[in-house]
Structure formats: C-alpha cells, structure tokens
N, CA, C and O atoms as a DFTB+ gen file, in Angstrom:
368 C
 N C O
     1  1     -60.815     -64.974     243.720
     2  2     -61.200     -65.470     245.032
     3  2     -60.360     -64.811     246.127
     4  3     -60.802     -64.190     247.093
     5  1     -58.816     -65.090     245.763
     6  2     -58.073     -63.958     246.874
     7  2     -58.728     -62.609     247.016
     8  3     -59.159     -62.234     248.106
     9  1     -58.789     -62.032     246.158
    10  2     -59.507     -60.389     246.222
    11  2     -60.544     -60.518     247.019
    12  3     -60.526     -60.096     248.176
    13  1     -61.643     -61.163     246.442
    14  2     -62.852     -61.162     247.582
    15  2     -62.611     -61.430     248.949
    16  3     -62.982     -60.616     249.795
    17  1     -62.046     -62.451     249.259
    18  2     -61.527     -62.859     251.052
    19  2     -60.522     -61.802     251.357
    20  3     -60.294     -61.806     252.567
    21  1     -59.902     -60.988     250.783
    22  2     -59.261     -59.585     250.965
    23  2     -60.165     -58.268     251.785
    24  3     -59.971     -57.539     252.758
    25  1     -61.352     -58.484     250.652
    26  2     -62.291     -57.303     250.940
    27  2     -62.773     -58.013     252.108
    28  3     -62.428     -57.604     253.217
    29  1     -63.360     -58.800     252.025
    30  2     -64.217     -59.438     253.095
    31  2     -63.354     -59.581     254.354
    32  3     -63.983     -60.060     255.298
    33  1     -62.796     -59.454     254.464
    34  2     -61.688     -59.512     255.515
    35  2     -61.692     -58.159     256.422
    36  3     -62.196     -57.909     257.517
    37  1     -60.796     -57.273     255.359
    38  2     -60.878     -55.863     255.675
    39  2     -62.481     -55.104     256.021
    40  3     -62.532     -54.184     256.838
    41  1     -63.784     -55.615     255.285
    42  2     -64.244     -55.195     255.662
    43  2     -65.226     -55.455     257.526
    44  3     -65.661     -54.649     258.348
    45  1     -65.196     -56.773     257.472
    46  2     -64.707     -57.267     258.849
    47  2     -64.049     -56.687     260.376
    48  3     -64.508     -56.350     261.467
    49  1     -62.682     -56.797     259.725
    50  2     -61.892     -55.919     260.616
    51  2     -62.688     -54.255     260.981
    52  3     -62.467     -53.683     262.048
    53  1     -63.269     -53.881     260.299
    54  2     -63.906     -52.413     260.216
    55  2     -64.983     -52.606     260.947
    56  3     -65.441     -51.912     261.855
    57  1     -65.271     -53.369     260.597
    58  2     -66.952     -53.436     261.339
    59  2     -66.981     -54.038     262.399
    60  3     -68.101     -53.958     262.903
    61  1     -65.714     -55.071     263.458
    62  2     -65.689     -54.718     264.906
    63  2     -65.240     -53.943     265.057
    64  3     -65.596     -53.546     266.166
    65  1     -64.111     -52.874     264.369
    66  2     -63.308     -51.673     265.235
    67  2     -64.665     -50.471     265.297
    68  3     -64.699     -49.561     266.126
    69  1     -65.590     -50.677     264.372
    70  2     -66.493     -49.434     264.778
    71  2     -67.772     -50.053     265.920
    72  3     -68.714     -49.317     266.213
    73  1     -67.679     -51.201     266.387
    74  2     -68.583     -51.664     267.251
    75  2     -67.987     -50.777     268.584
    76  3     -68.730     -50.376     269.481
    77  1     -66.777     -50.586     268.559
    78  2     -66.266     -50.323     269.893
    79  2     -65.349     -48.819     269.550
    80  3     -64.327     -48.450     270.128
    81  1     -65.877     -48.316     268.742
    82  2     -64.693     -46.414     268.432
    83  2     -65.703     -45.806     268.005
    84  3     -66.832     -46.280     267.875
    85  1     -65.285     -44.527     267.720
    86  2     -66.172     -43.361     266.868
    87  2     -65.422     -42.999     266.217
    88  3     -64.352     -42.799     266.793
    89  1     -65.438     -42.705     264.792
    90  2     -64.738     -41.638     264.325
    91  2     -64.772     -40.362     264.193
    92  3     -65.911     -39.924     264.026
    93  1     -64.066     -39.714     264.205
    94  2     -63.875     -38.375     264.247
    95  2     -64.198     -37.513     263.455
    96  3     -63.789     -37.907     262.363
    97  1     -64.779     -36.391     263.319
    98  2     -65.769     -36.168     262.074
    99  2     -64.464     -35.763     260.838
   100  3     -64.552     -35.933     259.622
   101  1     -63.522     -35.306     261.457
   102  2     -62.181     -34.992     260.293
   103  2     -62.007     -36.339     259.580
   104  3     -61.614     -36.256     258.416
   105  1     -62.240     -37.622     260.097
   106  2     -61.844     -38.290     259.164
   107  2     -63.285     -38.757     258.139
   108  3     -63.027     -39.300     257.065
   109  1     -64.459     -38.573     258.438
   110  2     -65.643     -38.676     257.768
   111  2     -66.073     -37.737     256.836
   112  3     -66.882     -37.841     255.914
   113  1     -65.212     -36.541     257.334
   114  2     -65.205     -35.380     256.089
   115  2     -63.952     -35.735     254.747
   116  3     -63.923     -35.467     253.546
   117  1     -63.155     -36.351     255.541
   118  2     -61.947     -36.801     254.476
   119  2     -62.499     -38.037     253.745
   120  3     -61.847     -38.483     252.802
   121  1     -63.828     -38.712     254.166
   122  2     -64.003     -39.871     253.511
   123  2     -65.138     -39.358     252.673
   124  3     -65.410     -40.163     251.782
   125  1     -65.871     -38.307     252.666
   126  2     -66.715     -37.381     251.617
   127  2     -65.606     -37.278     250.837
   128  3     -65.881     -38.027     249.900
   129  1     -64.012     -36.610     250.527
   130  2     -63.903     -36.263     249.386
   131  2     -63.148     -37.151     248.850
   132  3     -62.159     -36.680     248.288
   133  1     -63.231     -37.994     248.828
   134  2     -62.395     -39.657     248.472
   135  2     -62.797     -39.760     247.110
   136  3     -61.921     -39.977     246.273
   137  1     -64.344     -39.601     246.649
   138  2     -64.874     -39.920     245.356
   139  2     -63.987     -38.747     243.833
   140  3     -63.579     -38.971     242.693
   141  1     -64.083     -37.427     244.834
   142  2     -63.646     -36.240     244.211
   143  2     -62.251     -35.964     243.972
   144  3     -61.961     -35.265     243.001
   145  1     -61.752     -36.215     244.389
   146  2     -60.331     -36.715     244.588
   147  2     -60.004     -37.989     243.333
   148  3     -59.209     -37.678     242.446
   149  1     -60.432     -38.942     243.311
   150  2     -60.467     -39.946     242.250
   151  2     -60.734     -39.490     240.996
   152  3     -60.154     -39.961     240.018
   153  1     -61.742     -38.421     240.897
   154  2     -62.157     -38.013     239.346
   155  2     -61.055     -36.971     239.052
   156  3     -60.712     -36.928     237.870
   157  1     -60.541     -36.267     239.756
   158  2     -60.388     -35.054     239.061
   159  2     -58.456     -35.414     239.311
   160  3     -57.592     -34.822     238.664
   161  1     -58.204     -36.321     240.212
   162  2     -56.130     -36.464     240.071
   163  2     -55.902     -37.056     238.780
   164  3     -54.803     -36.792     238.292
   165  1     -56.770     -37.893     238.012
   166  2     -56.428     -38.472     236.516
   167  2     -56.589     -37.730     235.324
   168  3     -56.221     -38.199     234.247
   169  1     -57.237     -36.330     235.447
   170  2     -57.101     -35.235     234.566
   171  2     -56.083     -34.594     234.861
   172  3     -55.225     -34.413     233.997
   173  1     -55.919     -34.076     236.199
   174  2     -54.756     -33.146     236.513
   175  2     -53.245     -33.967     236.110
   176  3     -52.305     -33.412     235.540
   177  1     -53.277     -35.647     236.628
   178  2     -52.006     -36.323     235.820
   179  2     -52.205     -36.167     234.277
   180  3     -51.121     -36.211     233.695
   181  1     -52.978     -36.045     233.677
   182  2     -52.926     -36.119     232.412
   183  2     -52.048     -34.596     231.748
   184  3     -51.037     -34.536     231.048
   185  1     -52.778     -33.673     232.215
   186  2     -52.345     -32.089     231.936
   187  2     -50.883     -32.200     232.271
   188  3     -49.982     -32.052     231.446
   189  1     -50.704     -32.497     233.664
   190  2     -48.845     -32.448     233.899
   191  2     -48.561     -33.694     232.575
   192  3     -47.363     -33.631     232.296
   193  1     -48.751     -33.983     232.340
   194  2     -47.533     -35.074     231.498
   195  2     -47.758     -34.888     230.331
   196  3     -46.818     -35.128     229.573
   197  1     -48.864     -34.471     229.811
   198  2     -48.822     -34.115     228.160
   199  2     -48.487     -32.656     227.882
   200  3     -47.902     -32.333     226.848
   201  1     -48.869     -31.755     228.829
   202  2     -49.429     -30.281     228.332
   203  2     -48.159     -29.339     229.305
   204  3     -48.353     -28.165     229.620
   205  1     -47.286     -29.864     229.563
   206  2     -46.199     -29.573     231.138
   207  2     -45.065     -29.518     230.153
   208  3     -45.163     -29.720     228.943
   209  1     -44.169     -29.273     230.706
   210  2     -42.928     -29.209     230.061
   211  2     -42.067     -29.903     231.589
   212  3     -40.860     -29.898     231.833
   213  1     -43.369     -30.533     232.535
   214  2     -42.725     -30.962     233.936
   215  2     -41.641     -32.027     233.183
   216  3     -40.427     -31.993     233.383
   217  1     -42.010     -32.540     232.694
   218  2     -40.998     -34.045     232.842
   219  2     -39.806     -33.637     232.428
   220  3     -38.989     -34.101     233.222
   221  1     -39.460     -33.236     231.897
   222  2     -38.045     -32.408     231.440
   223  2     -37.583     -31.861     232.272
   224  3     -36.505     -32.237     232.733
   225  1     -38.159     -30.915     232.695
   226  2     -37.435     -30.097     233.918
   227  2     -37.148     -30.794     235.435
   228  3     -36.175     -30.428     236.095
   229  1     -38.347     -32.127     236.067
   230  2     -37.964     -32.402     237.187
   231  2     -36.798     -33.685     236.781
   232  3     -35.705     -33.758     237.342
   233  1     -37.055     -34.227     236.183
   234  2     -36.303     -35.624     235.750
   235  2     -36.654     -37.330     236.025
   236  3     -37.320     -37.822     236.936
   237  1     -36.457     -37.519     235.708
   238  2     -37.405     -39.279     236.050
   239  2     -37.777     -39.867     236.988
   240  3     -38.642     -40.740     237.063
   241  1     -36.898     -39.247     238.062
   242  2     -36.970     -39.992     239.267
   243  2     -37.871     -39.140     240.133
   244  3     -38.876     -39.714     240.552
   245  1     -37.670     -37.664     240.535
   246  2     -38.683     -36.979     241.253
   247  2     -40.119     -36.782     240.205
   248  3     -41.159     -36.356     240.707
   249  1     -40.053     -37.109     238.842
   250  2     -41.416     -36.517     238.326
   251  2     -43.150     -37.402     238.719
   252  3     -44.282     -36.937     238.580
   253  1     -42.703     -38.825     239.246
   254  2     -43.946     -39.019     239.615
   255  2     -44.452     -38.342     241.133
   256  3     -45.484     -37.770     241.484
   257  1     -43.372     -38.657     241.725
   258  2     -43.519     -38.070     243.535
   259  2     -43.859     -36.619     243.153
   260  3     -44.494     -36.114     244.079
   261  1     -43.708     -35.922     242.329
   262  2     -44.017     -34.776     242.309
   263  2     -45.461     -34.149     241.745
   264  3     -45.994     -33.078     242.034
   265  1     -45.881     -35.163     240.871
   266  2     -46.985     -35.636     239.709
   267  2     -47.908     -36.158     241.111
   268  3     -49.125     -35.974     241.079
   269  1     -47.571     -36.509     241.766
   270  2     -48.887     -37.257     242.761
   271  2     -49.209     -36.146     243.520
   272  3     -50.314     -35.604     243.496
   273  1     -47.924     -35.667     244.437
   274  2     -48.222     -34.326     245.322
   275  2     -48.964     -33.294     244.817
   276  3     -49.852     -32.971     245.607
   277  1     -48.947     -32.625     243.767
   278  2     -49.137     -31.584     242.944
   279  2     -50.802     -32.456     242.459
   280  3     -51.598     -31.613     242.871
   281  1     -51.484     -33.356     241.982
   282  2     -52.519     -33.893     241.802
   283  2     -53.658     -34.351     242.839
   284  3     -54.869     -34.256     242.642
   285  1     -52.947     -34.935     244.131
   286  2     -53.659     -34.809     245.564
   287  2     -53.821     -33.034     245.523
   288  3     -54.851     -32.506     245.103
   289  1     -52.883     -32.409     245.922
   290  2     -53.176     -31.230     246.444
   291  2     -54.735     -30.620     245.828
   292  3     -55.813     -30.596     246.423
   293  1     -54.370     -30.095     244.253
   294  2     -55.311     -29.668     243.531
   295  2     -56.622     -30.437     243.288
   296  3     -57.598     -29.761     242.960
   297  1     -56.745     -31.610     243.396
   298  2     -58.130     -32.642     243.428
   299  2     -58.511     -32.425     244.656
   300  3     -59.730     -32.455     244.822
   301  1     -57.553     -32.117     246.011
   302  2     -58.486     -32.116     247.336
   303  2     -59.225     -30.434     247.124
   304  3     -60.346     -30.135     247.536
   305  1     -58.612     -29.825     246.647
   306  2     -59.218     -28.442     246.290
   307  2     -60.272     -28.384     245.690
   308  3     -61.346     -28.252     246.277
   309  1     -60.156     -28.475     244.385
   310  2     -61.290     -28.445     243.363
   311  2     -62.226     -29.287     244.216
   312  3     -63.188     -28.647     244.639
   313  1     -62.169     -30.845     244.647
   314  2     -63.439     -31.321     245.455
   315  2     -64.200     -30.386     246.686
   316  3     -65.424     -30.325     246.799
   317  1     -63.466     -29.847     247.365
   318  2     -63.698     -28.773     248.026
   319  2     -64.878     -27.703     247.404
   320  3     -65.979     -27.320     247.800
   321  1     -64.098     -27.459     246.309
   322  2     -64.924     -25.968     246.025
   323  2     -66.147     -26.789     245.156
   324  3     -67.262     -26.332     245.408
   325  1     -66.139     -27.839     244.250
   326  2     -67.326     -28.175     244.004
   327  2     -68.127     -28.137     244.954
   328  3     -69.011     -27.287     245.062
   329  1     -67.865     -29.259     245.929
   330  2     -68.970     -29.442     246.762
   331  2     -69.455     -28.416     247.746
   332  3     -70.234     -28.734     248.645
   333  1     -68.977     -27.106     247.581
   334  2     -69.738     -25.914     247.996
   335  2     -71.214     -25.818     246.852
   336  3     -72.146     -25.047     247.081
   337  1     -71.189     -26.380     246.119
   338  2     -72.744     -26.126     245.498
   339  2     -73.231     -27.177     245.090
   340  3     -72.544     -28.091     244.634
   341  1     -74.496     -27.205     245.193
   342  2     -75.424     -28.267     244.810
   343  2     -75.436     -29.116     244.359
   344  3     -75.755     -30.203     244.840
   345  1     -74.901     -28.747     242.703
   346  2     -74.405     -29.924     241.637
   347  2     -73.464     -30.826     242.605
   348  3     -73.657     -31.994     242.943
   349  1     -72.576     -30.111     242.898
   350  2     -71.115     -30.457     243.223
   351  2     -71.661     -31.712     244.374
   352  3     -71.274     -32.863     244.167
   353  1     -72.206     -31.539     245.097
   354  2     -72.402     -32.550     246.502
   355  2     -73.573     -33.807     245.431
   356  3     -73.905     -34.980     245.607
   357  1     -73.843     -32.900     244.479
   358  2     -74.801     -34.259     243.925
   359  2     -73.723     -35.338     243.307
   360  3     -73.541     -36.539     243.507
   361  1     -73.246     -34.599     242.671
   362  2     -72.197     -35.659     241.480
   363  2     -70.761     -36.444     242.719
   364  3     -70.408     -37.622     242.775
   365  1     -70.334     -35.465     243.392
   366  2     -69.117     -35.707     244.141
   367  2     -69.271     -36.286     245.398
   368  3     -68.284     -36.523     246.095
C-alpha cells in the first residue's frame, strides 16, 4: 500500500509540473534510452565481476562506483547504436 501512494503521488506531482513546463527535448531523448540502459548495465555488471580480473585490482571499496560508471557509460552507448536501426528502436 505504501508503494502504491508512493507512485501515485510522484506520479501526481508530474502531472501538475507538466500542466505548467515543457520539457526539453534533451531530457525526452534521455527518457528514450532509460529502457536500453536497464537491459544491457546487468550484462555489462555481470562480465566485470565474473570475466574481469576488476575486483582484484580496484579493491572493495572503489569496485562498485567503478562497476556502475563503466556500465552507465557503455549501456548509454550500445542503446545509442542499437537504436540507430530498426530492430533496435523496436525492442529498445
């Protein structure tokens, strides 16, 4: 029940701030690759931590901050270059 009056809330708040703003198309292009971004940072975490020799070398404390940066970066990419083709804008 908390969760739902959470969403419902937030989504609320959104829907007077767009009665009275526009957004900016930079942030409507950043909200296209939101989906693409989600699929492809939980493979790329997977590769760094099994298939890496990262965790050893950065050490416990920088290896997630580094594991996230390095997984945003490359998921905003790859969503990128998918959705230069067809498939890509279908699925992503």
């Amino acid at each position: 029940m908390l969760a739902f009056v959470g969403i419902l809330t937030l989504f609320l708040i959104a829907s007077l701030y767009m009665k009275t703003h526009v957004l900016h198309e930079k942030i409507i292009y950043i909200g296209t690759l939101g989906y693409g971004v989600y699929v492809f940072h939980q493979f790329i975490l997977r590769w760094l931590y099994y298939n890496t020799s990262m965790p050893s070398v950065v050490g416990g404390i920088w290896y997630p901050w580094i594991g996230l940066v390095v997984a945003l970066v490359f998921s905003v990419l790859l969503t990128i270059l998918f959705r230069k083709f067809e498939l890509g804008r279908k699925l992503l």
